[in-house]
Coordinates of C-alpha atoms in Angstrom, one line a residue:
M1 CA 161.9 28.3 -14.9
K2 CA 164.6 26.9 -17.2
A3 CA 163.9 24.9 -20.4
A4 CA 166.7 22.4 -21.2
L5 CA 165.8 22.3 -24.9
L6 CA 163.6 24.5 -27.1
I7 CA 163.2 22.4 -30.2
A8 CA 160.4 24.6 -31.5
L9 CA 162.8 27.6 -31.5
L10 CA 166.0 26.3 -32.9
L11 CA 165.7 24.3 -36.1
L12 CA 168.5 23.2 -38.5
L13 CA 168.3 25.2 -41.7
P14 CA 167.7 23.0 -44.8
F15 CA 170.7 22.5 -47.1
S16 CA 171.2 20.8 -50.4
L17 CA 174.3 20.4 -52.5
A18 CA 172.4 20.5 -55.7
E19 CA 169.0 19.8 -57.2
D20 CA 170.1 16.5 -58.9
S21 CA 169.7 13.2 -57.2
I22 CA 173.3 12.2 -58.1
N23 CA 176.3 13.9 -56.4
A24 CA 178.9 13.2 -59.1
K25 CA 181.7 14.3 -56.9
R26 CA 181.2 11.3 -54.7
I27 CA 181.4 8.8 -57.6
T28 CA 184.7 7.0 -57.5
D29 CA 183.9 4.0 -59.8
A30 CA 181.5 4.2 -62.7
T31 CA 180.3 2.1 -65.7
F32 CA 179.0 3.8 -68.8
H33 CA 177.0 2.7 -71.8
I34 CA 177.9 4.9 -74.8
V35 CA 176.5 4.6 -78.3
K36 CA 177.8 6.7 -81.2
S37 CA 175.8 6.3 -84.5
G38 CA 174.8 8.0 -87.7
T39 CA 174.1 7.7 -91.4
I40 CA 176.1 8.4 -94.5
K41 CA 173.7 9.7 -97.1
V42 CA 175.1 8.4 -100.4
G43 CA 174.6 10.4 -103.7
D44 CA 174.9 8.2 -106.8
S45 CA 177.7 6.1 -105.2
F46 CA 181.1 6.3 -103.6
D47 CA 184.2 4.2 -104.3
S48 CA 185.4 4.3 -100.7
A49 CA 184.6 6.1 -97.5
N50 CA 186.4 6.6 -94.1
L51 CA 185.0 7.9 -90.8
T52 CA 187.0 8.5 -87.6
V53 CA 185.1 8.1 -84.3
S54 CA 186.5 9.3 -81.0
V55 CA 186.3 6.7 -78.2
P56 CA 187.4 6.7 -74.5
Q57 CA 191.1 6.5 -74.2
K58 CA 190.9 3.8 -71.5
G59 CA 188.4 1.5 -69.8
I60 CA 186.6 0.0 -72.8
Q61 CA 185.1 -3.3 -71.6
S62 CA 183.1 -4.2 -74.6
L63 CA 183.0 -2.8 -78.2
K64 CA 180.5 -3.6 -80.9
V65 CA 181.0 -1.9 -84.3
N66 CA 178.5 -1.9 -87.1
A67 CA 180.6 -1.0 -90.2
Q68 CA 182.0 -2.8 -93.2
S69 CA 185.4 -2.8 -91.6
W70 CA 187.1 -1.0 -88.7
R71 CA 190.4 -0.6 -86.9
F72 CA 192.1 1.5 -84.3
I73 CA 194.5 4.3 -85.4
N74 CA 196.3 7.2 -83.7
D75 CA 195.4 10.8 -84.6
S76 CA 197.9 13.7 -84.8
N77 CA 197.8 14.2 -81.0
G78 CA 198.5 10.5 -80.3
N79 CA 194.9 9.7 -79.3
R80 CA 193.4 6.3 -80.1
V81 CA 190.5 6.6 -82.5
L82 CA 188.3 4.2 -84.5
L83 CA 188.5 4.2 -88.2
L84 CA 185.4 2.9 -89.9
E85 CA 185.7 1.9 -93.6
W86 CA 183.4 1.1 -96.5
K87 CA 184.0 0.2 -100.1
S88 CA 181.8 0.7 -103.3
R89 CA 178.4 1.7 -101.9
S90 CA 175.5 3.1 -103.8
A91 CA 172.9 3.1 -101.0
D92 CA 172.8 4.9 -97.7
V93 CA 175.0 3.5 -94.9
T94 CA 174.2 3.4 -91.2
Y95 CA 176.9 2.8 -88.6
E96 CA 176.9 2.2 -84.8
V97 CA 179.6 2.0 -82.2
D98 CA 178.3 0.5 -78.9
M99 CA 180.6 0.6 -75.9
T100 CA 180.7 -0.4 -72.3
V101 CA 183.3 1.7 -70.4
K102 CA 184.5 1.5 -66.8
N103 CA 186.3 4.4 -65.2
K104 CA 187.8 5.3 -61.8
A105 CA 188.3 8.6 -60.0
I106 CA 191.7 10.2 -60.2
Y107 CA 193.6 10.9 -56.9
T108 CA 196.7 13.1 -56.9
S109 CA 199.3 13.7 -54.2
M110 CA 201.2 17.0 -53.9
K111 CA 203.6 17.3 -56.8
K112 CA 206.1 19.8 -58.2
L113 CA 205.2 21.1 -61.7
G114 CA 207.1 20.4 -64.8
S115 CA 208.1 22.6 -67.8
S116 CA 207.4 22.3 -71.5
D117 CA 207.4 25.3 -73.9
A118 CA 205.1 23.3 -76.3
Y119 CA 202.3 23.5 -73.7
L120 CA 202.7 27.2 -73.0
K121 CA 201.8 28.7 -76.4
P122 CA 198.6 30.7 -77.1
N123 CA 196.3 29.8 -80.0
S124 CA 193.0 31.0 -81.4
Q125 CA 191.1 30.0 -78.2
I126 CA 193.8 30.7 -75.6
T127 CA 194.8 34.4 -75.8
F128 CA 196.7 36.6 -73.4
N129 CA 196.0 40.2 -72.3
D130 CA 196.7 42.6 -69.5
K131 CA 193.5 41.8 -67.6
M132 CA 194.5 38.1 -67.6
R133 CA 198.0 38.9 -66.5
D134 CA 196.6 40.9 -63.6
A135 CA 194.4 38.0 -62.6
A136 CA 197.3 35.5 -62.9
F137 CA 199.9 37.6 -61.0
P138 CA 202.4 36.8 -59.4
Y139 CA 202.8 33.8 -61.8
E140 CA 203.5 31.1 -59.3
R141 CA 204.2 27.6 -60.6
T142 CA 202.7 25.4 -57.9
M143 CA 199.7 23.0 -57.6
E144 CA 198.2 25.3 -54.9
R145 CA 198.3 28.3 -57.3
A146 CA 196.8 26.3 -60.1
A147 CA 194.0 25.2 -57.9
G148 CA 193.6 28.8 -56.7
L149 CA 193.2 30.0 -60.3
A150 CA 190.6 27.2 -60.9
I151 CA 188.6 28.5 -57.9
F152 CA 188.9 32.0 -59.3
V153 CA 187.6 31.0 -62.7
H154 CA 184.8 28.9 -61.2
D155 CA 183.6 31.9 -59.1
Y156 CA 184.3 34.5 -61.7
L157 CA 182.2 33.0 -64.5
T158 CA 178.5 32.3 -64.8
Y159 CA 177.5 29.0 -66.4
D160 CA 175.4 29.9 -69.4
L161 CA 173.9 27.0 -71.5
S162 CA 173.0 29.5 -74.3
L163 CA 176.7 29.6 -75.2
A164 CA 177.0 25.8 -75.8
G165 CA 178.9 25.2 -79.0
E166 CA 180.1 28.8 -79.3
L167 CA 183.8 28.1 -78.4
K168 CA 184.5 31.6 -77.2
P169 CA 188.2 32.6 -76.9
S170 CA 189.6 33.4 -73.4
D171 CA 189.8 37.2 -74.0
W172 CA 186.0 37.2 -74.7
V173 CA 185.4 35.1 -71.7
M174 CA 187.5 37.3 -69.4
E175 CA 185.4 40.3 -70.5
N176 CA 181.9 38.8 -70.6
R177 CA 182.3 36.5 -67.6
R178 CA 180.1 33.6 -68.8
G179 CA 180.2 30.4 -70.8
V180 CA 180.0 26.6 -70.6
C181 CA 182.8 24.1 -69.9
V182 CA 184.9 25.2 -73.0
E183 CA 184.9 28.8 -71.9
F184 CA 185.8 27.9 -68.4
A185 CA 188.7 25.7 -69.7
N186 CA 189.8 28.4 -72.2
L187 CA 190.1 31.1 -69.5
L188 CA 191.9 28.8 -67.0
S189 CA 194.3 27.7 -69.7
S190 CA 195.3 31.3 -70.4
L191 CA 195.8 32.0 -66.7
L192 CA 197.9 28.9 -66.2
K193 CA 200.0 29.4 -69.3
I194 CA 200.6 33.1 -68.3
S195 CA 201.9 31.7 -65.0
G196 CA 204.3 29.4 -66.8
I197 CA 202.3 26.2 -66.1
P198 CA 202.2 23.7 -69.1
T199 CA 198.5 23.0 -69.9
R200 CA 196.5 20.7 -72.2
Y201 CA 192.9 20.0 -72.7
A202 CA 191.0 16.8 -71.8
I203 CA 187.9 16.3 -73.9
G204 CA 185.2 13.7 -73.3
Y205 CA 182.2 13.3 -71.0
A206 CA 181.2 14.1 -67.4
Y207 CA 178.1 14.2 -65.3
S208 CA 176.5 17.7 -65.3
S209 CA 174.9 18.9 -62.0
V210 CA 173.2 21.6 -64.1
E211 CA 171.6 19.3 -66.7
N212 CA 171.4 16.3 -64.4
K213 CA 172.9 13.9 -66.9
L214 CA 176.1 12.8 -68.6
V215 CA 177.1 15.4 -71.2
G216 CA 180.0 16.2 -73.5
H217 CA 182.6 18.0 -71.4
T218 CA 186.0 19.8 -71.5
W219 CA 188.5 20.4 -68.7
V220 CA 192.3 20.9 -68.4
E221 CA 195.4 19.1 -67.1
I222 CA 198.7 20.5 -66.0
L223 CA 202.1 18.9 -66.4
A224 CA 203.9 17.6 -63.3
E225 CA 207.7 17.3 -62.9
D226 CA 207.4 13.5 -63.0
G227 CA 205.8 13.6 -66.4
T228 CA 202.3 12.8 -65.3
W229 CA 199.3 15.1 -65.8
I230 CA 197.2 16.6 -63.0
P231 CA 193.4 17.1 -63.8
I232 CA 191.7 20.4 -63.1
D233 CA 188.0 21.1 -63.9
P234 CA 187.1 24.7 -63.3
T235 CA 183.5 24.2 -64.3
W236 CA 182.8 21.8 -61.5
N237 CA 185.6 23.2 -59.2
Q238 CA 187.8 20.1 -59.0
A239 CA 191.6 19.9 -58.9
G240 CA 193.9 17.0 -58.1
Y241 CA 190.9 14.8 -57.4
L242 CA 188.6 14.2 -60.4
D243 CA 185.4 12.1 -60.0
A244 CA 184.9 8.9 -62.0
T245 CA 182.2 10.4 -64.3
H246 CA 185.0 12.2 -66.3
V247 CA 185.7 10.0 -69.3
V248 CA 188.5 11.2 -71.7
T249 CA 188.1 10.7 -75.4
A250 CA 191.0 13.0 -76.4
Y251 CA 194.0 15.0 -75.1
Q252 CA 195.0 18.0 -77.2
Q253 CA 196.1 21.7 -77.3
D254 CA 192.6 23.2 -77.8
A255 CA 188.9 22.2 -77.4
N256 CA 188.4 21.5 -81.1
Q257 CA 188.0 17.8 -81.1
S258 CA 186.7 16.6 -84.5
E259 CA 185.6 13.4 -86.2
T260 CA 186.2 13.4 -89.9
F261 CA 184.4 11.9 -92.9
T262 CA 186.2 11.5 -96.2
Y263 CA 185.3 9.6 -99.4
T264 CA 186.2 9.1 -103.0
T265 CA 183.6 9.1 -105.8
S266 CA 183.2 9.3 -109.5
G267 CA 179.9 11.2 -109.2
G268 CA 177.4 12.4 -106.6
K269 CA 177.8 14.0 -103.2
S270 CA 177.7 12.0 -100.0
E271 CA 176.8 13.6 -96.6
W272 CA 177.4 12.4 -93.0
Q273 CA 174.6 12.8 -90.6
R274 CA 175.6 12.2 -87.0
N275 CA 173.1 11.2 -84.3
D276 CA 173.3 12.5 -80.8
D277 CA 175.5 10.3 -78.6
V278 CA 173.6 8.0 -76.3
L279 CA 175.3 8.5 -72.9
E280 CA 174.1 6.4 -69.9
L281 CA 175.6 6.2 -66.4
A282 CA 174.8 2.5 -66.1
D283 CA 176.3 1.8 -62.6
Y284 CA 178.4 3.6 -60.1
A285 CA 179.9 3.4 -56.6
E286 CA 180.2 6.2 -54.2
S287 CA 182.6 6.8 -51.3
D288 CA 183.6 9.6 -48.9
V289 CA 186.5 11.4 -50.6
S290 CA 187.1 13.5 -47.5
H291 CA 186.2 13.1 -43.8
I292 CA 185.3 15.9 -41.4
R293 CA 185.8 16.1 -37.7
I294 CA 184.5 19.2 -35.8
E295 CA 184.9 20.7 -32.4
T296 CA 183.2 23.6 -30.7
Q297 CA 182.2 24.9 -27.3
S298 CA 179.2 26.2 -25.4
V299 CA 178.4 29.9 -25.8
S300 CA 176.1 32.5 -24.3
A301 CA 173.8 35.3 -25.7
G302 CA 175.8 38.0 -27.4
E303 CA 179.0 36.0 -27.4
K304 CA 181.4 35.3 -30.3
G305 CA 182.1 31.6 -31.0
Y306 CA 183.9 29.4 -33.4
M307 CA 183.7 26.0 -35.0
Q308 CA 186.9 24.1 -35.7
A309 CA 186.9 21.4 -38.5
N310 CA 189.7 19.1 -39.5
I311 CA 189.4 17.8 -43.1
T312 CA 191.3 14.7 -44.0
T313 CA 191.5 13.2 -47.5
G314 CA 193.6 10.7 -49.4
T315 CA 194.2 13.2 -52.3
C316 CA 194.8 16.8 -53.1
M317 CA 191.5 18.4 -53.8
I318 CA 189.4 21.6 -53.8
A319 CA 187.1 21.3 -50.9
E320 CA 183.9 23.4 -50.8
L321 CA 182.8 23.5 -47.2
R322 CA 179.7 25.1 -45.8
M323 CA 178.7 25.7 -42.2
N324 CA 175.0 25.5 -41.6
A325 CA 173.4 26.3 -38.3
C326 CA 170.0 26.5 -36.5
A327 CA 167.5 29.3 -36.8
G328 CA 164.9 30.6 -34.4
E329 CA 161.5 32.2 -34.9
D330 CA 163.0 35.6 -35.2
G331 CA 165.8 34.6 -37.6
S332 CA 169.3 33.2 -37.3
V333 CA 170.6 32.3 -33.8
L334 CA 174.2 32.2 -35.1
D335 CA 175.4 34.8 -37.6
I336 CA 178.3 33.1 -39.4
Y337 CA 181.2 34.9 -40.9
D338 CA 181.9 33.5 -44.4
P339 CA 179.8 30.3 -44.1
L340 CA 181.1 28.9 -47.5
K341 CA 184.8 28.2 -47.8
E342 CA 186.7 27.0 -50.9
I343 CA 190.1 25.6 -50.0
F344 CA 192.8 23.4 -51.5
A345 CA 193.6 20.6 -49.2
C346 CA 196.2 17.8 -49.4
A347 CA 196.0 15.0 -46.8
S348 CA 194.6 17.2 -44.0
R349 CA 193.6 20.8 -43.4
E350 CA 192.3 22.7 -40.3
V351 CA 189.6 25.2 -40.9
Y352 CA 187.7 27.6 -38.6
W353 CA 184.4 29.3 -38.8
F354 CA 183.5 32.2 -36.5
F355 CA 180.1 33.4 -35.6
N356 CA 178.1 35.9 -33.5
V357 CA 175.5 34.6 -31.1
S358 CA 172.2 36.4 -31.1
E359 CA 171.6 38.8 -28.3
N360 CA 167.8 38.2 -28.5
L361 CA 167.7 35.1 -26.4
K362 CA 165.7 34.8 -23.2
P363 CA 167.6 35.0 -19.9
G364 CA 167.1 31.9 -17.8
F365 CA 166.7 29.6 -20.8
A366 CA 169.2 27.1 -22.2
Y367 CA 169.1 26.3 -25.9
S368 CA 170.5 23.5 -28.1
C369 CA 171.6 24.6 -31.6
P370 CA 172.5 21.8 -34.1
V371 CA 175.4 22.8 -36.4
T372 CA 176.6 20.9 -39.5
I373 CA 179.6 21.2 -41.8
Y374 CA 179.0 19.9 -45.3
S375 CA 181.4 19.1 -48.1
Q376 CA 180.5 19.1 -51.8
T377 CA 181.6 15.5 -51.9
G378 CA 178.8 14.6 -49.6
S379 CA 180.8 14.3 -46.3
S380 CA 179.4 16.0 -43.3
A381 CA 179.8 16.3 -39.5
G382 CA 177.5 17.7 -36.9
K383 CA 177.6 19.0 -33.4
T384 CA 175.1 20.5 -31.0
I385 CA 176.1 23.8 -29.5
G386 CA 174.7 24.6 -26.1
I387 CA 173.7 28.3 -25.7
S388 CA 172.8 30.0 -22.5
G389 CA 170.4 32.9 -22.6
E390 CA 172.4 34.7 -19.9
R391 CA 174.8 37.5 -21.1
K392 CA 178.3 37.4 -19.6
H393 CA 181.4 39.6 -19.7
Y394 CA 183.5 38.8 -22.9
E395 CA 187.0 39.8 -23.9
T396 CA 187.5 42.5 -26.5
P397 CA 190.5 41.3 -28.5
S398 CA 191.8 43.6 -31.3
I399 CA 194.1 43.2 -34.3
S400 CA 196.5 46.2 -34.9
G401 CA 198.3 46.8 -38.2
P402 CA 197.9 48.2 -41.7
G403 CA 194.6 47.7 -43.6
T404 CA 196.3 48.2 -47.0
V405 CA 199.7 47.0 -48.1
F406 CA 201.5 46.4 -51.3
T407 CA 202.5 43.1 -52.8
G408 CA 206.0 42.1 -51.5
E409 CA 205.8 44.6 -48.6
K410 CA 206.8 43.1 -45.2
F411 CA 204.6 44.0 -42.3
S412 CA 203.1 42.6 -39.2
L413 CA 199.7 42.3 -37.5
A414 CA 199.7 42.3 -33.7
A415 CA 197.0 41.4 -31.2
D416 CA 196.6 41.8 -27.5
P417 CA 194.5 38.8 -26.4
P418 CA 194.7 36.7 -23.2
D419 CA 195.9 33.1 -23.4
G420 CA 193.8 30.7 -25.3
F421 CA 193.4 32.9 -28.4
I422 CA 192.9 31.9 -32.0
F423 CA 194.6 34.1 -34.6
Y424 CA 193.5 32.8 -38.0
N425 CA 193.3 33.3 -41.8
D426 CA 191.6 30.8 -44.2
E427 CA 194.6 30.6 -46.5
L428 CA 197.5 30.8 -44.0
G429 CA 195.9 28.8 -41.2
R430 CA 196.4 29.5 -37.5
N431 CA 199.2 31.6 -36.1
A432 CA 200.5 30.6 -32.6
A433 CA 202.0 33.9 -31.7
R434 CA 200.4 37.3 -30.9
E435 CA 202.4 39.0 -33.7
W436 CA 202.1 37.7 -37.3
P437 CA 204.9 38.7 -39.7
L438 CA 203.4 38.8 -43.2
S439 CA 204.0 39.6 -46.9
F440 CA 201.5 39.0 -49.7
S441 CA 202.7 38.0 -53.2
R442 CA 199.2 38.5 -54.7
P443 CA 196.8 41.5 -54.7
G444 CA 193.5 41.0 -53.0
D445 CA 191.6 41.1 -49.7
N446 CA 192.9 38.9 -46.8
V447 CA 190.6 38.4 -43.8
F448 CA 192.1 37.8 -40.3
Y449 CA 190.2 36.7 -37.2
M450 CA 191.3 37.1 -33.6
Y451 CA 189.1 35.1 -31.1
A452 CA 189.6 35.1 -27.3
G453 CA 187.4 34.7 -24.3
G454 CA 184.1 35.0 -26.2
G455 CA 185.2 38.1 -28.1
L456 CA 186.2 38.5 -31.8
D457 CA 188.0 41.0 -34.0
V458 CA 187.9 40.7 -37.7
K459 CA 190.4 42.6 -39.9
T460 CA 190.7 42.8 -43.7
V461 CA 194.1 43.6 -45.2
S462 CA 193.9 44.7 -48.8
A463 CA 197.1 44.1 -50.9
S464 CA 197.6 46.0 -54.2
R465 CA 200.3 46.3 -56.8
E466 CA 200.6 50.1 -56.9
R467 CA 202.7 51.8 -54.3
E468 CA 202.5 55.5 -53.6
F469 CA 203.5 56.0 -50.0
S470 CA 205.4 54.4 -47.2
V471 CA 203.5 55.2 -44.0
S472 CA 204.5 55.0 -40.4
V473 CA 202.2 55.6 -37.4
G474 CA 203.6 56.6 -34.1
M475 CA 201.5 56.3 -30.9
P476 CA 202.7 56.8 -27.3
E477 CA 203.5 53.6 -25.4
N478 CA 202.4 54.9 -22.0
A479 CA 199.7 57.4 -22.7
S480 CA 198.0 59.2 -19.8
E481 CA 194.8 61.2 -19.9
G482 CA 195.1 64.7 -21.3
N483 CA 196.6 65.6 -24.6
V484 CA 197.7 62.6 -26.7
T485 CA 199.5 63.0 -30.0
I486 CA 199.4 60.6 -33.0
S487 CA 202.2 61.1 -35.5
V488 CA 201.9 60.0 -39.1
G489 CA 205.0 59.9 -41.3
V490 CA 204.6 59.7 -45.0
T491 CA 207.2 59.0 -47.7
N492 CA 206.3 59.5 -51.4
V493 CA 207.7 56.4 -53.2
A494 CA 205.9 57.2 -56.5
N495 CA 207.6 58.7 -59.5
S496 CA 205.8 62.0 -59.2
S497 CA 204.6 64.4 -56.5
R498 CA 201.5 63.5 -54.5
A499 CA 199.0 65.3 -52.3
A500 CA 198.6 63.0 -49.3
M501 CA 195.3 63.5 -47.6
I502 CA 195.8 62.2 -44.0
S503 CA 192.9 61.4 -41.7
V504 CA 193.1 60.2 -38.1
T505 CA 190.1 59.0 -36.1
L506 CA 190.7 58.5 -32.4
G507 CA 187.7 57.4 -30.4
S508 CA 184.9 59.8 -31.3
G509 CA 187.2 62.5 -32.6
S510 CA 188.5 62.9 -36.2
K511 CA 191.1 65.2 -37.7
K512 CA 192.5 65.7 -41.2
Q513 CA 195.5 67.3 -42.9
T514 CA 196.8 67.4 -46.5
L515 CA 200.5 67.3 -47.3
A516 CA 202.1 68.0 -50.7
I517 CA 205.1 65.7 -51.0
N518 CA 207.6 65.5 -53.8
S519 CA 208.8 62.1 -55.1
G520 CA 211.3 60.6 -52.8
R521 CA 210.7 63.1 -50.0
S522 CA 209.1 62.6 -46.5
A523 CA 206.8 64.6 -44.3
Q524 CA 205.2 64.2 -40.9
A525 CA 201.8 65.3 -39.6
N526 CA 200.9 65.4 -35.9
F527 CA 197.4 65.1 -34.5
T528 CA 196.6 65.9 -30.9
F529 CA 193.5 64.8 -29.1
A530 CA 192.3 65.5 -25.5
L531 CA 191.4 62.1 -24.0
A532 CA 190.2 60.7 -20.7
G533 CA 191.4 57.4 -19.4
G534 CA 190.2 54.4 -21.4
R535 CA 190.7 52.2 -24.5
Y536 CA 190.3 53.9 -27.9
P537 CA 190.3 52.5 -31.4
V538 CA 192.7 54.3 -33.8
Q539 CA 192.1 54.6 -37.5
V540 CA 194.6 56.3 -39.9
S541 CA 194.2 56.7 -43.7
V542 CA 196.4 58.3 -46.3
A543 CA 194.8 58.8 -49.7
A544 CA 195.9 60.0 -53.1
N545 CA 195.4 57.8 -56.2
G546 CA 195.0 54.9 -53.9
I547 CA 194.5 54.6 -50.1
Y548 CA 196.6 53.4 -47.3
S549 CA 195.0 52.5 -44.0
Y550 CA 196.0 51.5 -40.5
D551 CA 194.0 50.7 -37.4
G552 CA 194.9 49.8 -33.9
M553 CA 194.1 50.3 -30.2
L554 CA 195.4 52.9 -27.8
E555 CA 195.3 52.4 -24.0
V556 CA 195.1 55.7 -22.1
K557 CA 195.8 55.6 -18.3
G558 CA 193.5 57.6 -16.1
N559 CA 195.0 59.9 -13.5
P560 CA 194.3 59.1 -9.8
P561 CA 192.0 61.7 -7.9
E562 CA 194.0 64.7 -6.8
N563 CA 192.9 64.2 -3.1
A564 CA 193.2 60.5 -3.1
G565 CA 196.0 60.6 -0.4
D566 CA 193.9 62.9 1.9
I567 CA 190.9 60.6 1.6
I568 CA 192.9 57.5 2.5
S569 CA 194.4 59.4 5.5
S570 CA 191.0 60.4 6.7
I571 CA 189.8 56.8 6.6
F572 CA 192.7 55.6 8.7
A573 CA 192.1 58.5 11.2
F574 CA 188.5 57.6 11.5
F575 CA 189.1 53.9 12.3
E576 CA 191.9 54.9 14.7
S577 CA 189.6 57.1 16.7
L578 CA 186.9 54.4 16.6
L579 CA 189.2 51.8 18.1
R580 CA 190.4 54.2 20.8
G581 CA 186.8 54.8 21.8
V582 CA 186.1 51.0 22.1
F583 CA 189.3 49.9 23.8
G584 CA 190.2 53.1 25.8

């Protein structure tokens, strides 16, 4: 008996963007009530006193100032500040600056980056070291790379409120991997400047998803070729698009924004006591910054499947996208590869998720599995995947090519799927051909997916900066069962001799050999295996200080039976005699 829908078995897993009731990344218009106040404790008296107060650089709708006199001036960085003034006082002075401020989200299209030596210099908070240079390599000057470095910092550091007010320099941050907004901004500034990207700080306020309120905040901006500045907030993982809760009170070269109190007196000491700022998000409007459209297909038990999503947006932005799927009584029905993706998207972007369907489904039953793609800006899209409990025959696509390469090295990945395949990488997108010419400029792991006919192969290619060997792998094109030889050619491209430990695994067999190779010289090792007809995975590794790996697939043809011709002749003879007996 078939059940069309088993609701009790397949339930959508709960998902929440954050614990707070406000998703600040959706806020595109905001109104704030900000009050800055304090007391000047007067000694005997003072002849005159001045106090500078930082204020939002734009969007002030109303301003009430409680001071003897006040006016706007510009500080040394060109920021507009309030100057409060008093004359001849012998009693304590209280002051208050009450503001209503309106702000809008920032939207940025793809732009070329500008140049300015003044915004590339280190300082006491922005330092450079080899570890940072390695992280910033290969020093690309593009919006995509700047966003990629922001994602790196966001994921690399842990948000630690115990460091609030510490202002740790970037070398400390790189080593200790924690901090608050200032530390996040300091490390990103170092990586951007090392890459040749002019960078400045934006200081002010923003809504904190950790503290669930408006707080003091620091982020960075990078210079575009047209003279505009592009916002990047590594703490909250935003670039290009910046939500409307970000209110700027100063732009400068470091995070040390200061308000100053000065006075003249003929006797007695005066002190400034500053109250905590009153920060209120008075009103706001939300909108979908991005839109998601998804497509999928029905699957069966034990099959591999995929979800295709098209993300459209009116800005360049970092999109955090998560695929969330149903679960059964025995656990997950869909085992998703890399459910959370962080991508930089401008205008539109196509993204794929791949998954394994559980084999523990009852034959004869049909299931419905709700699946949803969520964005950190609150956008979402859902589909219901139909799942059959019947197992079927699925394709077994494979990706052949090196598992380790060096930056700048040209190589290819090849696949052997039937038509209707998906050859995909999160950063590079989808490749239409079965062969994919590649070269990586940055070290790191790169994951490739090959989907076809219900089957999936996943391959990771690791790129590194150190190069010891050039390796070639030779496999017979038309192998027949019997002895099959795999040839491994190794050239030492390092500056000194190397002992190359070569390992070849073919099917269930494995063989090893070590070759001593001088710098600039080549050697070859041959590995022979006795194989029957069939399809065999091939894995090759060459190790010394580092490791080079290659994997592929070898097709071995089986030989026909020795007496196949005699058997066929006997069959024909039998039918011939049978017909003669019937027809005479």
